[in-house]
PDB file of C-alpha atoms and ligand atoms in Angstrom:
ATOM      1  CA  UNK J  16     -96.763  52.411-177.010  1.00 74.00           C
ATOM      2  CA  UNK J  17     -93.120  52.823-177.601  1.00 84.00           C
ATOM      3  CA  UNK J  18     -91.180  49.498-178.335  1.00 90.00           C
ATOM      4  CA  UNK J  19     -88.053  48.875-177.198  1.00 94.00           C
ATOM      5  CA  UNK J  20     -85.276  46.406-178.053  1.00 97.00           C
ATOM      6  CA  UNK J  21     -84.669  44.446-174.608  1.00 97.00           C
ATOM      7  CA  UNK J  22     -80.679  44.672-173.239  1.00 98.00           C
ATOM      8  CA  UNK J  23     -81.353  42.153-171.091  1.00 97.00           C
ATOM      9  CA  UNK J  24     -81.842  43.767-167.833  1.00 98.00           C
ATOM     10  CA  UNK J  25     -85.158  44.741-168.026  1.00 98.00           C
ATOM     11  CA  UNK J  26     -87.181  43.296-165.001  1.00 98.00           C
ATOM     12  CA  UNK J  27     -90.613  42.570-164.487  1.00 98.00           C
ATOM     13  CA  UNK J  28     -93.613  40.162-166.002  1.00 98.00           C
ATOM     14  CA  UNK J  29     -93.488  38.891-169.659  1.00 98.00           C
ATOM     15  CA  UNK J  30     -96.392  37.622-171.502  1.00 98.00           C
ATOM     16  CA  UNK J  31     -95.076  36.118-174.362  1.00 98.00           C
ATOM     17  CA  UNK J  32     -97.222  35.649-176.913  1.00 97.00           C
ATOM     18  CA  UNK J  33     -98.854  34.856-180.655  1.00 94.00           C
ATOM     19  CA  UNK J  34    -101.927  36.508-180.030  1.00 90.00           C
ATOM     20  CA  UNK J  35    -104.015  33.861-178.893  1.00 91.00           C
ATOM     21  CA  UNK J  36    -101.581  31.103-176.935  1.00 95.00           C
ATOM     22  CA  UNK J  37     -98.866  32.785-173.988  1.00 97.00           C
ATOM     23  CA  UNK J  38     -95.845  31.183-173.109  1.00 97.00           C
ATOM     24  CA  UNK J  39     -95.756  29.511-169.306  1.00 97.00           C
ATOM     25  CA  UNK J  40     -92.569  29.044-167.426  1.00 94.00           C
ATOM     26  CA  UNK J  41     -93.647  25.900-165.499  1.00 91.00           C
ATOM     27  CA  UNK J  42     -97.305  26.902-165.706  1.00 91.00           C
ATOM     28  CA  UNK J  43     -96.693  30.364-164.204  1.00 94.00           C
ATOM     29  CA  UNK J  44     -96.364  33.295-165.974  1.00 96.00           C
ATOM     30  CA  UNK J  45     -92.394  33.964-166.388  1.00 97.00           C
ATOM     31  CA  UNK J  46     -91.252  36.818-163.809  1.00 97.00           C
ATOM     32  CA  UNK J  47     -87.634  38.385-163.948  1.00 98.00           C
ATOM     33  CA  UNK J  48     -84.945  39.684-165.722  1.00 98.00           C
ATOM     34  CA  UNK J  49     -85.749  39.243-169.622  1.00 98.00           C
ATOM     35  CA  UNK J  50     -82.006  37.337-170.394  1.00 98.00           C
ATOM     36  CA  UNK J  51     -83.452  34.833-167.818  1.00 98.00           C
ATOM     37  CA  UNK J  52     -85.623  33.955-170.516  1.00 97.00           C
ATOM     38  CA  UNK J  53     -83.729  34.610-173.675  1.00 97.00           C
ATOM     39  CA  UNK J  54     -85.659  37.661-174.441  1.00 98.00           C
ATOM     40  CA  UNK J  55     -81.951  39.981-175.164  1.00 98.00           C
ATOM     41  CA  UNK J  56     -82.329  41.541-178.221  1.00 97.00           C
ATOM     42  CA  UNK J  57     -86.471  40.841-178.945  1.00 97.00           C
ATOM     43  CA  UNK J  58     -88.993  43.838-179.140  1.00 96.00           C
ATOM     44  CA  UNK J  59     -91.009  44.603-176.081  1.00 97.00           C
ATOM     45  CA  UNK J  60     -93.480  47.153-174.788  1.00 97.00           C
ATOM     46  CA  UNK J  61     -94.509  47.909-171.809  1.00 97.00           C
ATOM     47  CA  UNK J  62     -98.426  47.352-171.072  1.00 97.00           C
ATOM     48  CA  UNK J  63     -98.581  48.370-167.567  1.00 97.00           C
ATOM     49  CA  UNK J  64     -97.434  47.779-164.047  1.00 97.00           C
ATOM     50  CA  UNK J  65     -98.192  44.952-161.425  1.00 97.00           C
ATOM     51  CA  UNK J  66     -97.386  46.140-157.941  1.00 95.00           C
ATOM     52  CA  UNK J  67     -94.199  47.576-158.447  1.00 95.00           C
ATOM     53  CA  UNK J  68     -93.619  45.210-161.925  1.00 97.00           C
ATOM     54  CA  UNK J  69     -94.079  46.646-165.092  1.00 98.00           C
ATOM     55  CA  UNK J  70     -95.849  43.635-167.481  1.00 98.00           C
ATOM     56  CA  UNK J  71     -94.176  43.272-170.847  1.00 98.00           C
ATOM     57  CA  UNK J  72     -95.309  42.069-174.049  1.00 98.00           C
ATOM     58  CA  UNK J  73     -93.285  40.271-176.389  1.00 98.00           C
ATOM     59  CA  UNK J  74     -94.681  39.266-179.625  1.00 96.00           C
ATOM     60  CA  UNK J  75     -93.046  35.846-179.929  1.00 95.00           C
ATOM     61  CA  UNK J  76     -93.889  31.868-180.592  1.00 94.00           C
ATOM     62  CA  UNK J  77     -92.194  29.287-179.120  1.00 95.00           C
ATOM     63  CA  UNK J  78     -92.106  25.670-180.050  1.00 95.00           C
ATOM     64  CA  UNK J  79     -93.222  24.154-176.949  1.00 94.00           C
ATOM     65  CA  UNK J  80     -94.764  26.089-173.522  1.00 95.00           C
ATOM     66  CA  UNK J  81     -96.904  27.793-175.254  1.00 96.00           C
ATOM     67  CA  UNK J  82    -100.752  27.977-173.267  1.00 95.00           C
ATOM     68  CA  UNK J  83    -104.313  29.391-173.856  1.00 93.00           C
ATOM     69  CA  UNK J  84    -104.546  32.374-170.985  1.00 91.00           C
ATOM     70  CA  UNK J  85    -107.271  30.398-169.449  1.00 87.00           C
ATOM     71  CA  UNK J  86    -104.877  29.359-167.682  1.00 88.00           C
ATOM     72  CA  UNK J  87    -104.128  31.836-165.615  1.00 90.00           C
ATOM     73  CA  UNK J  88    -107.905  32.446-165.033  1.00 83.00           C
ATOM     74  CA  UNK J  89    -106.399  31.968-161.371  1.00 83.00           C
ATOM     75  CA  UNK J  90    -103.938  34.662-161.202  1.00 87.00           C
ATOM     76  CA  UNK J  91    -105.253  38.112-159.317  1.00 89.00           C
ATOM     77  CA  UNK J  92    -107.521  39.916-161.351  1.00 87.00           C
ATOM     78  CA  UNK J  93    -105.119  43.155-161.875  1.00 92.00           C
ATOM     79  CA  UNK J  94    -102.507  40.931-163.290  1.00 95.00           C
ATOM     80  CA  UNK J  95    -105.039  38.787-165.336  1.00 93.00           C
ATOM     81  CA  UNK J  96    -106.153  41.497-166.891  1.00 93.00           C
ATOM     82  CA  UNK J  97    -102.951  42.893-167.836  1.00 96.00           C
ATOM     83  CA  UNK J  98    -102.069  39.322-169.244  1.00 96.00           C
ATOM     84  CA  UNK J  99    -105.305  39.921-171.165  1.00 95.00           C
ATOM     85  CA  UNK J 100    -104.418  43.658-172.659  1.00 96.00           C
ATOM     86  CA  UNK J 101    -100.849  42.428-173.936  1.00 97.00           C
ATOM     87  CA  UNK J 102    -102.538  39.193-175.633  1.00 96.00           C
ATOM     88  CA  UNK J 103    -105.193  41.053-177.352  1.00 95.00           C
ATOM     89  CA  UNK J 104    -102.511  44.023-178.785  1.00 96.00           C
ATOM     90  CA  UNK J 105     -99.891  41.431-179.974  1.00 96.00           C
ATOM     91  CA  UNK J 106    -103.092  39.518-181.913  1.00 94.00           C
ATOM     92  CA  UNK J 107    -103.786  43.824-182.857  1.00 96.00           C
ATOM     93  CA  UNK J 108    -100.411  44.170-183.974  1.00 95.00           C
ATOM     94  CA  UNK J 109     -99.897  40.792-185.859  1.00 94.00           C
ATOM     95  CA  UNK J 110    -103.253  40.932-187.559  1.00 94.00           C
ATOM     96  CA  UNK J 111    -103.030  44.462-188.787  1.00 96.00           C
ATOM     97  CA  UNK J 112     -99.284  44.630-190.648  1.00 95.00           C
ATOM     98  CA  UNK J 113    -100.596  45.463-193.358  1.00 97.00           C
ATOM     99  CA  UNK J 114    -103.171  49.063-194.376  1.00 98.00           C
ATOM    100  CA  UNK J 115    -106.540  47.906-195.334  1.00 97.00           C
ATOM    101  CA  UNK J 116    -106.888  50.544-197.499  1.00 97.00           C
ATOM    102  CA  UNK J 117    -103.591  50.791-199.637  1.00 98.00           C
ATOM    103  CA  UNK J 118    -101.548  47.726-198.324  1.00 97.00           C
ATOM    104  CA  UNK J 119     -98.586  49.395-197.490  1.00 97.00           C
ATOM    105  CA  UNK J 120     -97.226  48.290-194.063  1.00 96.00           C
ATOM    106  CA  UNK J 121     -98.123  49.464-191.176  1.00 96.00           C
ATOM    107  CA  UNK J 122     -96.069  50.719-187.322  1.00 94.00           C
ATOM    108  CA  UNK J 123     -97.441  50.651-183.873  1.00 93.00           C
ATOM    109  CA  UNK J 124     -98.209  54.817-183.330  1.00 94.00           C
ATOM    110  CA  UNK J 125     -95.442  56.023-180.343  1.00 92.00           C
ATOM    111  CA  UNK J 126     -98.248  58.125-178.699  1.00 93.00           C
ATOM    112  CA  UNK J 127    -101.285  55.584-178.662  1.00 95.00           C
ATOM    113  CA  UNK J 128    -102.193  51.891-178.886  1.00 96.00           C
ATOM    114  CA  UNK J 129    -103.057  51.997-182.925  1.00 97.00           C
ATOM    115  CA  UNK J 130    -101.096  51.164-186.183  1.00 97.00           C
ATOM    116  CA  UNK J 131    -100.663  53.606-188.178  1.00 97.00           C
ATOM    117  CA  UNK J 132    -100.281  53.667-192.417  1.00 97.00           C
ATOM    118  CA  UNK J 133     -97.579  55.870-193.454  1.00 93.00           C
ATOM    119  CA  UNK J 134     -98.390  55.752-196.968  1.00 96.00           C
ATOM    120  CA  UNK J 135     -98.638  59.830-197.775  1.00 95.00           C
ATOM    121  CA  UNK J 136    -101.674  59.404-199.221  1.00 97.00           C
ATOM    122  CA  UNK J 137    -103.731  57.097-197.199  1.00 97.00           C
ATOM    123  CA  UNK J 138    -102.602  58.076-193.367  1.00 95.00           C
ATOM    124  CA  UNK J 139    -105.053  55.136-192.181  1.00 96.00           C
ATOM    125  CA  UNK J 140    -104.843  54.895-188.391  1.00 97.00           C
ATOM    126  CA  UNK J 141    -106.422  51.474-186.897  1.00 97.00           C
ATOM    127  CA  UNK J 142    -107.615  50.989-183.245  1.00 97.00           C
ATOM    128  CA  UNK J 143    -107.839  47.101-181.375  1.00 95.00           C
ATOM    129  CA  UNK J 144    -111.033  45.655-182.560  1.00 92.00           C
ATOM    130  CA  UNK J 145    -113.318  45.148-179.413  1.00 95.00           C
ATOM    131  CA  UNK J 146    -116.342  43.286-179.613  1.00 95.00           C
ATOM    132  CA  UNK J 147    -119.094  43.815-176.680  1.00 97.00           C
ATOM    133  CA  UNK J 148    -120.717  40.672-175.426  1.00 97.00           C
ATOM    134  CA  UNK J 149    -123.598  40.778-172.999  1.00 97.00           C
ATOM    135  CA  UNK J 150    -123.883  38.252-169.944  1.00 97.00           C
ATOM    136  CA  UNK J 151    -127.214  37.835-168.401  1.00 98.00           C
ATOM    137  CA  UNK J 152    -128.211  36.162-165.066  1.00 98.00           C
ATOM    138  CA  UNK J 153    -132.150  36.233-165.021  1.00 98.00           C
ATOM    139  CA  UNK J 154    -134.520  35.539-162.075  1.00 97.00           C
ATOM    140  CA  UNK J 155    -137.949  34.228-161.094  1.00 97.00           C
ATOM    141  CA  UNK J 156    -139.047  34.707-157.688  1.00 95.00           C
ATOM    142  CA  UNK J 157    -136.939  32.436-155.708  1.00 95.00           C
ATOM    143  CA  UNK J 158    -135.200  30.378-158.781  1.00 97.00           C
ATOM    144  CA  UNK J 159    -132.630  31.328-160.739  1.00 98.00           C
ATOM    145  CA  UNK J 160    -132.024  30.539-165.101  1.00 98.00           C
ATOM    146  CA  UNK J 161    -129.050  28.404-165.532  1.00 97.00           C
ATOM    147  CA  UNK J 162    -128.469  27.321-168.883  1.00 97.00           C
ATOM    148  CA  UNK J 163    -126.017  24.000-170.283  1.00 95.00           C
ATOM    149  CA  UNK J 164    -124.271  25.626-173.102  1.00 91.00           C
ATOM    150  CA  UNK J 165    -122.789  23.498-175.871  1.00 88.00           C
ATOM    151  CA  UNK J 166    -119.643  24.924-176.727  1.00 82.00           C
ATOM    152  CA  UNK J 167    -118.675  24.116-172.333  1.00 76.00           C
ATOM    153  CA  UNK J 168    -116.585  21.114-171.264  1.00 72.00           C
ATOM    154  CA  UNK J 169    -117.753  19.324-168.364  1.00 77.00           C
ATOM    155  CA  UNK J 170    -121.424  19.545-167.041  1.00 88.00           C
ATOM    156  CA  UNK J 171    -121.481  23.254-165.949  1.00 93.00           C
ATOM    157  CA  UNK J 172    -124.425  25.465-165.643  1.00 96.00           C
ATOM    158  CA  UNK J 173    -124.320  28.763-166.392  1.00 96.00           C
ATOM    159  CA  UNK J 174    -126.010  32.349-167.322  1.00 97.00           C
ATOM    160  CA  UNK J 175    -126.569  33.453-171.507  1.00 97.00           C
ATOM    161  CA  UNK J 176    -124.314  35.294-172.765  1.00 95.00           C
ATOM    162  CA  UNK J 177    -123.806  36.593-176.569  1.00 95.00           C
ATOM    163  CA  UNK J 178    -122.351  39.495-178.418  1.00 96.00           C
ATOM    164  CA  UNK J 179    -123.944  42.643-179.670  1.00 97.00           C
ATOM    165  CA  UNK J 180    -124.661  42.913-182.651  1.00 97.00           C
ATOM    166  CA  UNK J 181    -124.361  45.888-185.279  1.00 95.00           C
ATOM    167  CA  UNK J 182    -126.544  48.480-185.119  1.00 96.00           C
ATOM    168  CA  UNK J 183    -128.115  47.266-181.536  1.00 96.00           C
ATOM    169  CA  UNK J 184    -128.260  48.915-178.494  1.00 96.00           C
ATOM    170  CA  UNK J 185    -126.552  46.810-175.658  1.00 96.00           C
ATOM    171  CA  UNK J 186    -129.873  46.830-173.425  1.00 95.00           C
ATOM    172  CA  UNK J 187    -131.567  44.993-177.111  1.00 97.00           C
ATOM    173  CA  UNK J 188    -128.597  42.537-177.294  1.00 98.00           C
ATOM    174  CA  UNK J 189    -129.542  41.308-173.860  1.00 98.00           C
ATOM    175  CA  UNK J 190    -133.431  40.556-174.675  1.00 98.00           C
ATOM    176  CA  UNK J 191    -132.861  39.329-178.026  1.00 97.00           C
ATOM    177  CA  UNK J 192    -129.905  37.029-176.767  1.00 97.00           C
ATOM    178  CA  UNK J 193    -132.528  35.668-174.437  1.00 97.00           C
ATOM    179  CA  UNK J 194    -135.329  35.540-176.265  1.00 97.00           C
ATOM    180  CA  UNK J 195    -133.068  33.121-179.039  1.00 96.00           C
ATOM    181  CA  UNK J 196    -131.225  30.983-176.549  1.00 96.00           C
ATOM    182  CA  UNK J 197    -134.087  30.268-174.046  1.00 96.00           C
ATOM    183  CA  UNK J 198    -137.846  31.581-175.579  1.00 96.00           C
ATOM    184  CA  UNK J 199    -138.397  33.820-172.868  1.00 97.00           C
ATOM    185  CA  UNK J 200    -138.551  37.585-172.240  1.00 98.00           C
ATOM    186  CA  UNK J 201    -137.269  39.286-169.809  1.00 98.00           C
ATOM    187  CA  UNK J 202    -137.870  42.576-167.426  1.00 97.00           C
ATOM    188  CA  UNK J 203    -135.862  45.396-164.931  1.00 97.00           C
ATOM    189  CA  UNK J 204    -132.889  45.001-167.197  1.00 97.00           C
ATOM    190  CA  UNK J 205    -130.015  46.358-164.647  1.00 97.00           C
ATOM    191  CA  UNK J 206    -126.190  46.995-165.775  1.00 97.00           C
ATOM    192  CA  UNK J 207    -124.150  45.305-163.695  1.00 95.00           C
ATOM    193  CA  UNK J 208    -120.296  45.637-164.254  1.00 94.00           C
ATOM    194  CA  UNK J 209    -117.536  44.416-166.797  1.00 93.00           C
ATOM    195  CA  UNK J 210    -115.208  42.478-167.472  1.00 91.00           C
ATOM    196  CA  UNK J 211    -112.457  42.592-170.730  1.00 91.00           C
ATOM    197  CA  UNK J 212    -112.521  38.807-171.930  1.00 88.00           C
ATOM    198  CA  UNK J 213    -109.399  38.319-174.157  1.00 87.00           C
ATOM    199  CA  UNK J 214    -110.642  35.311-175.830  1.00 83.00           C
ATOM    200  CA  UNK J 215    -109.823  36.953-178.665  1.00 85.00           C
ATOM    201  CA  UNK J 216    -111.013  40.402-177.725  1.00 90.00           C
ATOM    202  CA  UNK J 217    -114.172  40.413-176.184  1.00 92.00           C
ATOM    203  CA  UNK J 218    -115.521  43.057-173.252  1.00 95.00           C
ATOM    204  CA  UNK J 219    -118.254  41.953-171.434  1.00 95.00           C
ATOM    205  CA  UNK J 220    -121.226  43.839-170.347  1.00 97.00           C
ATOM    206  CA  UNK J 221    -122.996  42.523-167.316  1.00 97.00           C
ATOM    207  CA  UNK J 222    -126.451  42.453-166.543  1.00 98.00           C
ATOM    208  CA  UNK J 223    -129.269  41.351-164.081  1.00 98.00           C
ATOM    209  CA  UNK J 224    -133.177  40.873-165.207  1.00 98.00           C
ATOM    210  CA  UNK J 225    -136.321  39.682-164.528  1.00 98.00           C
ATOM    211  CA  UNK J 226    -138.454  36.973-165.497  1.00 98.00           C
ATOM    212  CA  UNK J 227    -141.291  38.564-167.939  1.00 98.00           C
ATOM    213  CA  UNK J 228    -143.316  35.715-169.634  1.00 97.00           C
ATOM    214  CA  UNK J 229    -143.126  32.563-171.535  1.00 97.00           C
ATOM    215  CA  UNK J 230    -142.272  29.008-171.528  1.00 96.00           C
ATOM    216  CA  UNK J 231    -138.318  27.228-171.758  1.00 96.00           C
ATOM    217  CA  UNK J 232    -137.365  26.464-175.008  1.00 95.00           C
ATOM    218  CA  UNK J 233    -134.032  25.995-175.980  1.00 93.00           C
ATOM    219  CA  UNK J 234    -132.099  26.863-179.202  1.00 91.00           C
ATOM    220  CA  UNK J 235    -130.357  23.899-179.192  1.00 90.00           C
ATOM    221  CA  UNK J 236    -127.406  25.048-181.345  1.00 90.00           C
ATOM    222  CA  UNK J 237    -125.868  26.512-178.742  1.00 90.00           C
ATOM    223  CA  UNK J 238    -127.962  25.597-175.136  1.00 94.00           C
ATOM    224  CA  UNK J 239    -128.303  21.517-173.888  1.00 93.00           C
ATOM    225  CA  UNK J 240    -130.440  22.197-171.129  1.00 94.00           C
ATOM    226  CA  UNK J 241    -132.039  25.032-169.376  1.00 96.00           C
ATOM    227  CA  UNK J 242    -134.192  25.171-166.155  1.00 97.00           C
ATOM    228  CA  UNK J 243    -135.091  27.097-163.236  1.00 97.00           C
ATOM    229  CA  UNK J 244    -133.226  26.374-159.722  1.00 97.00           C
ATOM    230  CA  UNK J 245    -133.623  27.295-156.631  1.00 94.00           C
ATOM    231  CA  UNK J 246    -130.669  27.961-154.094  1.00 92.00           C
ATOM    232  CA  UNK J 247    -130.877  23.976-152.839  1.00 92.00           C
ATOM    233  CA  UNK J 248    -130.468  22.314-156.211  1.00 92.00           C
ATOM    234  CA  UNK J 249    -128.053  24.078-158.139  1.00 96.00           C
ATOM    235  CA  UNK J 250    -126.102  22.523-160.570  1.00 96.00           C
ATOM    236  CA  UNK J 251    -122.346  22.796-161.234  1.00 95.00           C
ATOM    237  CA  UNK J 252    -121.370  26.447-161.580  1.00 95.00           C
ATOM    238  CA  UNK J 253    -118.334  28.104-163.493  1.00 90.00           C
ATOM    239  CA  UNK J 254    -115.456  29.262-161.244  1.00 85.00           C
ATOM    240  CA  UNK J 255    -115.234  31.755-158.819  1.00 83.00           C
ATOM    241  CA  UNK J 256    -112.828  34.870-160.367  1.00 78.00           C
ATOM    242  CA  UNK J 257    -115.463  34.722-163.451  1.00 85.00           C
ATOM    243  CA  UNK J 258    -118.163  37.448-163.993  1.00 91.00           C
ATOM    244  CA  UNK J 259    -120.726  34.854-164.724  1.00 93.00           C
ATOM    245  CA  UNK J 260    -120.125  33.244-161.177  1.00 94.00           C
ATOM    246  CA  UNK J 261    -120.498  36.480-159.758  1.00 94.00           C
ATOM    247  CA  UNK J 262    -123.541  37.172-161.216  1.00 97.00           C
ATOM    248  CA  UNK J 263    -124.701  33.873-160.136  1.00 97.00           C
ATOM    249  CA  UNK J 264    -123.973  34.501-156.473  1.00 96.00           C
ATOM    250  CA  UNK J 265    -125.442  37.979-156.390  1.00 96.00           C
ATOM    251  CA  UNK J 266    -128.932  36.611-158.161  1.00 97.00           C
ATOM    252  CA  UNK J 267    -128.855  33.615-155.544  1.00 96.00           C
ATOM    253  CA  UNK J 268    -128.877  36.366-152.737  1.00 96.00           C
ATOM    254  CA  UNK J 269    -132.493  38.078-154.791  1.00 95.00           C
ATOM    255  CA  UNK J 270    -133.513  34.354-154.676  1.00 94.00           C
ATOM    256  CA  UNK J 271    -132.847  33.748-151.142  1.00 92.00           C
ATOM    257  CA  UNK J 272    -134.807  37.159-150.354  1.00 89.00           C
ATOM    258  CA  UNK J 273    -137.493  36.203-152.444  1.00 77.00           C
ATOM    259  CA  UNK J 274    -138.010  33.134-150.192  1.00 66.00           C
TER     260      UNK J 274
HETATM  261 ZN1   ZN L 327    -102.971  52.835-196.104  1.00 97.18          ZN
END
């Protein structure tokens, strides 16, 4: 939470960043002292530590190197998510200059991750925004929902997925989510795990379920193509390393039970 000005020494990992895009030294993420990548003199704090490396942020855009995290989707978890925290707090920082409330500028607190107003009579203190998604993977007997979303590249099949909304409980999120994308409802919904999903600043909630009742139909906004399939026909699925896969594979093992 406390920035420091770099003396060029400093060792470790360096997401450099806007926010949203991270610079890449030769498609890796840069590792080792900061004047090895002209980071003397820049603001930098530290975000946590990798092994023995702590992982820097540095607020920064550069006019060519410059990546979407997805990326790194590769990289080991630990680190990824790191990578993730220190994109999401220099979007938090850049996007939240300025008080609300009373305009005045605003200063990263030294004790927590919030900006603080120092305007007397305002005292505003702002947290990262973080929005909860929920990620589904629904079953019936020995098939499995997979669903061909619109906003995906390629011809991959995957869960629903979609974020909370106000005022709803996480548990409604994940029926009415369904309910929208595909027409049918669902039973036994079962928290699963998490995952934080900087794109920009997403966490998100993952869940198993049950087939209930009703027929396919597809809001066709946002899904191509939905369908039941068992563990011999399955489509193309999204990468190992992402929550949705996982849920995939542990619903395929149900399936194979079932059989
Ligand atoms: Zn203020």
């Amino acid at each position: 939470m406390i920035s420091q000005i770099l003396n060029g020494h400093e060792q470790g990992f360096w997401v450099i960043t806007d926010g949203s895009q991270i610079w890449l030294n030769q498609g890796e993420l840069p590792h080792g002292k900061a004047h090895e990548f002209n980071l003397t003199n820049c603001e930098a704090f530290v975000v946590g530590e990798y092994g023995t490396s702590p992982v820097w942020l540095v607020t920064q855009t550069r006019s060519s190197g410059m990546y979407s995290p997805r990326q790194l989707l590769d990289t080991d978890i630990e680190l990824f998510q790191l990578i993730g925290k220190a994109v999401q707090l220099s979007e938090f920082h850049t996007s939240h200059r300025f008080c609300g409330y009373c305009s005045t500028i605003m200063h990263p607190s030294r004790t927590e991750w919030a900006m603080l107003c120092h305007n007397k009579a305002c005292r505003q203190r702002y947290y990262p925004q973080i929005a909860p998604s929920i990620i589904v993977a629904i079953r019936r007997e020995d098939k499995i929902l997979l669903a061909k979303h619109t906003k995906h590249r390629n011809d991959i099949y995957t869960v629903l997925a979609g974020f909370v909304e106000v005022g709803e409980r996480v548990e409604q999120a994940v029926s009415r989510e369904v309910k929208e994308e595909c027409g049918i409802e669902i039973k036994n919904i079962r928290y699963v795990s998490s995952q934080p999903w900087p794109f920009p600043h997403s966490l998100m909630l993952a869940f198993m379920a049950d087939y209930a009742q009703g027929e396919i139909l597809c809001d066709t906004k946002e899904i191509l193509h939905a369908d039941w399939y068992d563990t011999h026909s399955l489509p193309n699925l999204p990468p190992y390393g992402t929550i949705a896969r996982r849920l995939i594979e542990d619903t395929l093992v149900l399936c194979r039970n079932d059989n």
